[in-house]
JSON list of C-alpha atoms in Angstrom, two decimals:
[
{"chain": "R", "resi": 1, "resn": "MET", "atom": "CA", "xyz": [0.00, 0.00, 0.00]},
{"chain": "R", "resi": 2, "resn": "SER", "atom": "CA", "xyz": [1.34, 3.43, -0.95]},
{"chain": "R", "resi": 3, "resn": "LEU", "atom": "CA", "xyz": [1.09, 6.18, 1.65]},
{"chain": "R", "resi": 4, "resn": "THR", "atom": "CA", "xyz": [1.52, 9.88, 1.01]},
{"chain": "R", "resi": 5, "resn": "SER", "atom": "CA", "xyz": [1.61, 12.45, 3.78]},
{"chain": "R", "resi": 6, "resn": "VAL", "atom": "CA", "xyz": [1.62, 16.15, 3.02]},
{"chain": "R", "resi": 7, "resn": "SER", "atom": "CA", "xyz": [2.45, 18.66, 5.73]},
{"chain": "R", "resi": 8, "resn": "THR", "atom": "CA", "xyz": [3.50, 22.27, 5.63]},
{"chain": "R", "resi": 9, "resn": "HIS", "atom": "CA", "xyz": [3.60, 23.83, 9.11]},
{"chain": "R", "resi": 10, "resn": "HIS", "atom": "CA", "xyz": [1.13, 21.60, 10.96]},
{"chain": "R", "resi": 11, "resn": "PRO", "atom": "CA", "xyz": [2.07, 18.89, 13.48]},
{"chain": "R", "resi": 12, "resn": "TYR", "atom": "CA", "xyz": [-0.24, 16.64, 11.42]},
{"chain": "R", "resi": 13, "resn": "SER", "atom": "CA", "xyz": [-1.05, 16.10, 7.75]},
{"chain": "R", "resi": 14, "resn": "PRO", "atom": "CA", "xyz": [-3.74, 18.41, 6.35]},
{"chain": "R", "resi": 15, "resn": "ALA", "atom": "CA", "xyz": [-4.45, 15.59, 3.86]},
{"chain": "R", "resi": 16, "resn": "TYR", "atom": "CA", "xyz": [-3.21, 12.00, 3.86]},
{"chain": "R", "resi": 17, "resn": "VAL", "atom": "CA", "xyz": [-3.50, 9.53, 0.99]},
{"chain": "R", "resi": 18, "resn": "ALA", "atom": "CA", "xyz": [-3.78, 5.82, 1.80]},
{"chain": "R", "resi": 19, "resn": "GLY", "atom": "CA", "xyz": [-5.41, 2.87, 0.08]},
{"chain": "R", "resi": 20, "resn": "GLY", "atom": "CA", "xyz": [-6.93, 4.92, -2.72]},
{"chain": "R", "resi": 21, "resn": "LEU", "atom": "CA", "xyz": [-8.55, 7.40, -0.32]},
{"chain": "R", "resi": 22, "resn": "VAL", "atom": "CA", "xyz": [-7.71, 10.89, 0.88]},
{"chain": "R", "resi": 23, "resn": "PHE", "atom": "CA", "xyz": [-8.31, 11.65, 4.56]},
{"chain": "R", "resi": 24, "resn": "VAL", "atom": "CA", "xyz": [-8.64, 15.39, 5.13]},
{"chain": "R", "resi": 25, "resn": "SER", "atom": "CA", "xyz": [-8.01, 16.72, 8.63]},
{"chain": "R", "resi": 26, "resn": "GLY", "atom": "CA", "xyz": [-10.68, 18.87, 10.23]},
{"chain": "R", "resi": 27, "resn": "ALA", "atom": "CA", "xyz": [-10.89, 22.34, 8.70]},
{"chain": "R", "resi": 28, "resn": "LEU", "atom": "CA", "xyz": [-12.21, 25.16, 10.87]},
{"chain": "R", "resi": 29, "resn": "SER", "atom": "CA", "xyz": [-14.49, 28.07, 10.00]},
{"chain": "R", "resi": 30, "resn": "ILE", "atom": "CA", "xyz": [-11.62, 30.52, 10.03]},
{"chain": "R", "resi": 31, "resn": "ASP", "atom": "CA", "xyz": [-10.39, 32.95, 7.40]},
{"chain": "R", "resi": 32, "resn": "PRO", "atom": "CA", "xyz": [-6.93, 32.55, 5.81]},
{"chain": "R", "resi": 33, "resn": "GLU", "atom": "CA", "xyz": [-5.45, 34.67, 8.61]},
{"chain": "R", "resi": 34, "resn": "GLY", "atom": "CA", "xyz": [-6.82, 32.31, 11.27]},
{"chain": "R", "resi": 35, "resn": "ILE", "atom": "CA", "xyz": [-9.68, 34.52, 12.50]},
{"chain": "R", "resi": 36, "resn": "ALA", "atom": "CA", "xyz": [-13.04, 32.88, 13.25]},
{"chain": "R", "resi": 37, "resn": "VAL", "atom": "CA", "xyz": [-15.62, 33.74, 10.58]},
{"chain": "R", "resi": 38, "resn": "GLU", "atom": "CA", "xyz": [-18.86, 35.15, 11.94]},
{"chain": "R", "resi": 39, "resn": "GLY", "atom": "CA", "xyz": [-22.32, 34.40, 10.59]},
{"chain": "R", "resi": 40, "resn": "ARG", "atom": "CA", "xyz": [-23.99, 31.05, 10.12]},
{"chain": "R", "resi": 41, "resn": "THR", "atom": "CA", "xyz": [-23.75, 30.43, 6.38]},
{"chain": "R", "resi": 42, "resn": "GLU", "atom": "CA", "xyz": [-20.46, 32.32, 6.22]},
{"chain": "R", "resi": 43, "resn": "ALA", "atom": "CA", "xyz": [-18.92, 30.02, 8.86]},
{"chain": "R", "resi": 44, "resn": "LEU", "atom": "CA", "xyz": [-20.13, 26.89, 7.04]},
{"chain": "R", "resi": 45, "resn": "ASP", "atom": "CA", "xyz": [-18.70, 28.19, 3.75]},
{"chain": "R", "resi": 46, "resn": "ALA", "atom": "CA", "xyz": [-15.38, 29.12, 5.40]},
{"chain": "R", "resi": 47, "resn": "ALA", "atom": "CA", "xyz": [-15.00, 25.58, 6.79]},
{"chain": "R", "resi": 48, "resn": "ILE", "atom": "CA", "xyz": [-15.71, 24.10, 3.33]},
{"chain": "R", "resi": 49, "resn": "ASP", "atom": "CA", "xyz": [-13.18, 26.51, 1.80]},
{"chain": "R", "resi": 50, "resn": "ARG", "atom": "CA", "xyz": [-10.48, 25.46, 4.31]},
{"chain": "R", "resi": 51, "resn": "MET", "atom": "CA", "xyz": [-11.34, 21.77, 3.76]},
{"chain": "R", "resi": 52, "resn": "THR", "atom": "CA", "xyz": [-11.15, 22.24, -0.03]},
{"chain": "R", "resi": 53, "resn": "ASP", "atom": "CA", "xyz": [-7.76, 23.97, 0.37]},
{"chain": "R", "resi": 54, "resn": "ARG", "atom": "CA", "xyz": [-6.47, 20.98, 2.34]},
{"chain": "R", "resi": 55, "resn": "LEU", "atom": "CA", "xyz": [-7.85, 18.51, -0.18]},
{"chain": "R", "resi": 56, "resn": "ALA", "atom": "CA", "xyz": [-6.13, 20.44, -2.98]},
{"chain": "R", "resi": 57, "resn": "VAL", "atom": "CA", "xyz": [-2.75, 19.91, -1.28]},
{"chain": "R", "resi": 58, "resn": "VAL", "atom": "CA", "xyz": [-2.86, 16.33, -2.62]},
{"chain": "R", "resi": 59, "resn": "GLY", "atom": "CA", "xyz": [-4.53, 17.23, -5.92]},
{"chain": "R", "resi": 60, "resn": "GLY", "atom": "CA", "xyz": [-8.08, 16.52, -4.78]},
{"chain": "R", "resi": 61, "resn": "LYS", "atom": "CA", "xyz": [-11.22, 18.47, -5.51]},
{"chain": "R", "resi": 62, "resn": "LEU", "atom": "CA", "xyz": [-14.66, 18.77, -3.96]},
{"chain": "R", "resi": 63, "resn": "SER", "atom": "CA", "xyz": [-16.18, 16.32, -6.43]},
{"chain": "R", "resi": 64, "resn": "ASP", "atom": "CA", "xyz": [-13.83, 13.61, -5.05]},
{"chain": "R", "resi": 65, "resn": "VAL", "atom": "CA", "xyz": [-15.44, 13.77, -1.58]},
{"chain": "R", "resi": 66, "resn": "VAL", "atom": "CA", "xyz": [-17.35, 10.66, -0.49]},
{"chain": "R", "resi": 67, "resn": "LYS", "atom": "CA", "xyz": [-17.89, 11.46, 3.24]},
{"chain": "R", "resi": 68, "resn": "LEU", "atom": "CA", "xyz": [-18.01, 14.64, 5.31]},
{"chain": "R", "resi": 69, "resn": "THR", "atom": "CA", "xyz": [-18.28, 15.09, 9.05]},
{"chain": "R", "resi": 70, "resn": "TYR", "atom": "CA", "xyz": [-19.55, 18.43, 10.33]},
{"chain": "R", "resi": 71, "resn": "PHE", "atom": "CA", "xyz": [-18.66, 19.37, 13.92]},
{"chain": "R", "resi": 72, "resn": "VAL", "atom": "CA", "xyz": [-20.68, 22.41, 15.03]},
{"chain": "R", "resi": 73, "resn": "THR", "atom": "CA", "xyz": [-21.10, 24.35, 18.25]},
{"chain": "R", "resi": 74, "resn": "ASP", "atom": "CA", "xyz": [-24.80, 24.97, 17.47]},
{"chain": "R", "resi": 75, "resn": "LEU", "atom": "CA", "xyz": [-26.97, 22.08, 16.33]},
{"chain": "R", "resi": 76, "resn": "SER", "atom": "CA", "xyz": [-29.44, 24.53, 14.80]},
{"chain": "R", "resi": 77, "resn": "LEU", "atom": "CA", "xyz": [-26.93, 25.03, 11.94]},
{"chain": "R", "resi": 78, "resn": "ARG", "atom": "CA", "xyz": [-28.19, 21.76, 10.46]},
{"chain": "R", "resi": 79, "resn": "GLU", "atom": "CA", "xyz": [-30.68, 23.37, 8.06]},
{"chain": "R", "resi": 80, "resn": "GLU", "atom": "CA", "xyz": [-28.04, 25.77, 6.71]},
{"chain": "R", "resi": 81, "resn": "ALA", "atom": "CA", "xyz": [-25.65, 22.82, 6.37]},
{"chain": "R", "resi": 82, "resn": "ASN", "atom": "CA", "xyz": [-28.31, 20.87, 4.46]},
{"chain": "R", "resi": 83, "resn": "ARG", "atom": "CA", "xyz": [-28.74, 23.79, 2.04]},
{"chain": "R", "resi": 84, "resn": "GLN", "atom": "CA", "xyz": [-24.96, 24.10, 1.65]},
{"chain": "R", "resi": 85, "resn": "PHE", "atom": "CA", "xyz": [-24.69, 20.37, 0.97]},
{"chain": "R", "resi": 86, "resn": "GLU", "atom": "CA", "xyz": [-27.38, 20.53, -1.72]},
{"chain": "R", "resi": 87, "resn": "ARG", "atom": "CA", "xyz": [-25.68, 23.57, -3.28]},
{"chain": "R", "resi": 88, "resn": "LEU", "atom": "CA", "xyz": [-22.19, 22.01, -3.35]},
{"chain": "R", "resi": 89, "resn": "PHE", "atom": "CA", "xyz": [-22.82, 18.38, -4.26]},
{"chain": "R", "resi": 90, "resn": "ALA", "atom": "CA", "xyz": [-24.72, 16.76, -7.12]},
{"chain": "R", "resi": 91, "resn": "GLU", "atom": "CA", "xyz": [-26.68, 13.58, -6.49]},
{"chain": "R", "resi": 92, "resn": "PRO", "atom": "CA", "xyz": [-25.78, 11.07, -5.37]},
{"chain": "R", "resi": 93, "resn": "ARG", "atom": "CA", "xyz": [-24.37, 13.25, -2.60]},
{"chain": "R", "resi": 94, "resn": "PRO", "atom": "CA", "xyz": [-21.58, 12.11, -0.28]},
{"chain": "R", "resi": 95, "resn": "ALA", "atom": "CA", "xyz": [-22.39, 10.53, 3.07]},
{"chain": "R", "resi": 96, "resn": "ARG", "atom": "CA", "xyz": [-22.50, 13.03, 5.94]},
{"chain": "R", "resi": 97, "resn": "THR", "atom": "CA", "xyz": [-22.41, 13.07, 9.71]},
{"chain": "R", "resi": 98, "resn": "PHE", "atom": "CA", "xyz": [-23.50, 16.13, 11.72]},
{"chain": "R", "resi": 99, "resn": "VAL", "atom": "CA", "xyz": [-22.32, 16.38, 15.35]},
{"chain": "R", "resi": 100, "resn": "GLU", "atom": "CA", "xyz": [-22.65, 19.09, 18.00]},
{"chain": "R", "resi": 101, "resn": "VAL", "atom": "CA", "xyz": [-19.56, 19.78, 20.13]},
{"chain": "R", "resi": 102, "resn": "SER", "atom": "CA", "xyz": [-19.08, 22.07, 23.12]},
{"chain": "R", "resi": 103, "resn": "ALA", "atom": "CA", "xyz": [-16.26, 24.13, 21.59]},
{"chain": "R", "resi": 104, "resn": "LEU", "atom": "CA", "xyz": [-13.82, 24.31, 18.69]},
{"chain": "R", "resi": 105, "resn": "PRO", "atom": "CA", "xyz": [-10.32, 25.83, 18.45]},
{"chain": "R", "resi": 106, "resn": "TYR", "atom": "CA", "xyz": [-9.83, 29.54, 17.77]},
{"chain": "R", "resi": 107, "resn": "GLY", "atom": "CA", "xyz": [-13.46, 30.36, 18.50]},
{"chain": "R", "resi": 108, "resn": "ALA", "atom": "CA", "xyz": [-14.64, 28.63, 15.32]},
{"chain": "R", "resi": 109, "resn": "THR", "atom": "CA", "xyz": [-18.25, 27.43, 15.16]},
{"chain": "R", "resi": 110, "resn": "VAL", "atom": "CA", "xyz": [-17.78, 24.79, 12.44]},
{"chain": "R", "resi": 111, "resn": "GLU", "atom": "CA", "xyz": [-15.14, 22.17, 11.65]},
{"chain": "R", "resi": 112, "resn": "ILE", "atom": "CA", "xyz": [-15.40, 19.81, 8.69]},
{"chain": "R", "resi": 113, "resn": "ASP", "atom": "CA", "xyz": [-13.31, 16.75, 7.92]},
{"chain": "R", "resi": 114, "resn": "ALA", "atom": "CA", "xyz": [-13.60, 14.63, 4.81]},
{"chain": "R", "resi": 115, "resn": "VAL", "atom": "CA", "xyz": [-12.80, 11.39, 3.08]},
{"chain": "R", "resi": 116, "resn": "ALA", "atom": "CA", "xyz": [-12.31, 11.57, -0.69]},
{"chain": "R", "resi": 117, "resn": "THR", "atom": "CA", "xyz": [-11.29, 9.24, -3.47]},
{"chain": "R", "resi": 118, "resn": "ALA", "atom": "CA", "xyz": [-7.73, 9.49, -4.72]},
{"chain": "R", "resi": 119, "resn": "THR", "atom": "CA", "xyz": [-8.47, 8.88, -8.38]},
{"chain": "R", "resi": 120, "resn": "ALA", "atom": "CA", "xyz": [-5.79, 11.04, -9.98]},
{"chain": "R", "resi": 121, "resn": "PRO", "atom": "CA", "xyz": [-2.03, 10.63, -9.53]},
{"chain": "R", "resi": 122, "resn": "ARG", "atom": "CA", "xyz": [-1.00, 12.59, -6.45]}
]
């Protein structure tokens, strides 16, 4: 089995390729400068943007995603997340888990991790 780990300045891999899959570490609802993004839809979109950035490190794209896990500090974000999911993914959509947590780093309100297929050479 071929393993590829990509890391820049993190103590972990933002994205890790193993067994034909890409495992994307949790991406927070922060802007590129590391500041928590305010607003409900804005925070969800920021977390997707950070997750997509991490996926791109190994040549992946959003259409490669097969599973997402949303960690949120407010369970009422579920409807906005559902709308985001429908906007971003064509059917059949990836599997998804939605979990409320008590807190996230840096004051973020959303964190998203992903599993994607590694179909292209990385």
